[in-house]
Phi, psi and omega in degrees: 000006193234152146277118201287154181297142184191150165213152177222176172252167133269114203283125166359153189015246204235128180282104159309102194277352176285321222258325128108097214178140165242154194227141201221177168247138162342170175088191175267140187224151202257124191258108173239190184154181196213087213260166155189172223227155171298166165045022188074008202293166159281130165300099195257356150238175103242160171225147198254100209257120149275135199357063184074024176249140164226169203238130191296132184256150195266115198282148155237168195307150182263168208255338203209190186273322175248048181248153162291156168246150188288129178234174173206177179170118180272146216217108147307069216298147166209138203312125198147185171254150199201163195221120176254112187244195177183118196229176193239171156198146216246173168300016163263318133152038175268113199243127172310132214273142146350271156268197186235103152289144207275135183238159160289333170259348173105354213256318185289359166318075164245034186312181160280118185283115179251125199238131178276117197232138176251114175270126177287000000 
């Protein structure tokens, strides 16, 4: 009956469209996003993960009790192919799962968001 803690980015550079793979240049690339928890909770991480090592994201302030809150994370791209995920955790100590646990109606999805990036 709650909305489970989740977060997601906006994922990075130009959208391939057969392979739907985003494509960025070399360098820093500024990561941006947006989590939020059932019941108003707070967000009290996000992590910003490059082929699974992940790294703590830099939270901004929330505007309200039921508002999202803003994460960010400058991400050093380095040339190759790479998988960017982001997952939240809320002040209950309730963390977005990996996979997507399965519901009957579907609505219980708060898997970890994964984005496929080809770096130039």
């Amino acid at each position: 009956t709650q909305i489970k803690v989740k977060s997601l980015m906006v994922p990075p550079g130009v959208p391939d469209w057969p392979s739907r793979e985003r494509c960025v240049d070399a360098g820093d690339v500024h990561i941006q996003g947006r989590a939020w928890s059932g019941a108003g909770r707070a967000i009290t991480k996000v992590e910003f993960a490059v082929d699974g090592n992940w790294q703590v994201a830099t939270l901004m302030e929330r505007k309200g009790k039921y508002a999202w809150t803003g994460w960010k994370h400058t991400w050093n791209a380095e040339p190759g192919e790479h998988v960017l995920q982001c997952r939240a955790t809320d002040q209950t100590g309730a963390v977005q799962s990996i996979n997507p646990v399965w519901d009957l109606s579907g609505f219980g999805n708060n898997s970890v968001q994964s984005v496929r990036i080809f770096v130039n």
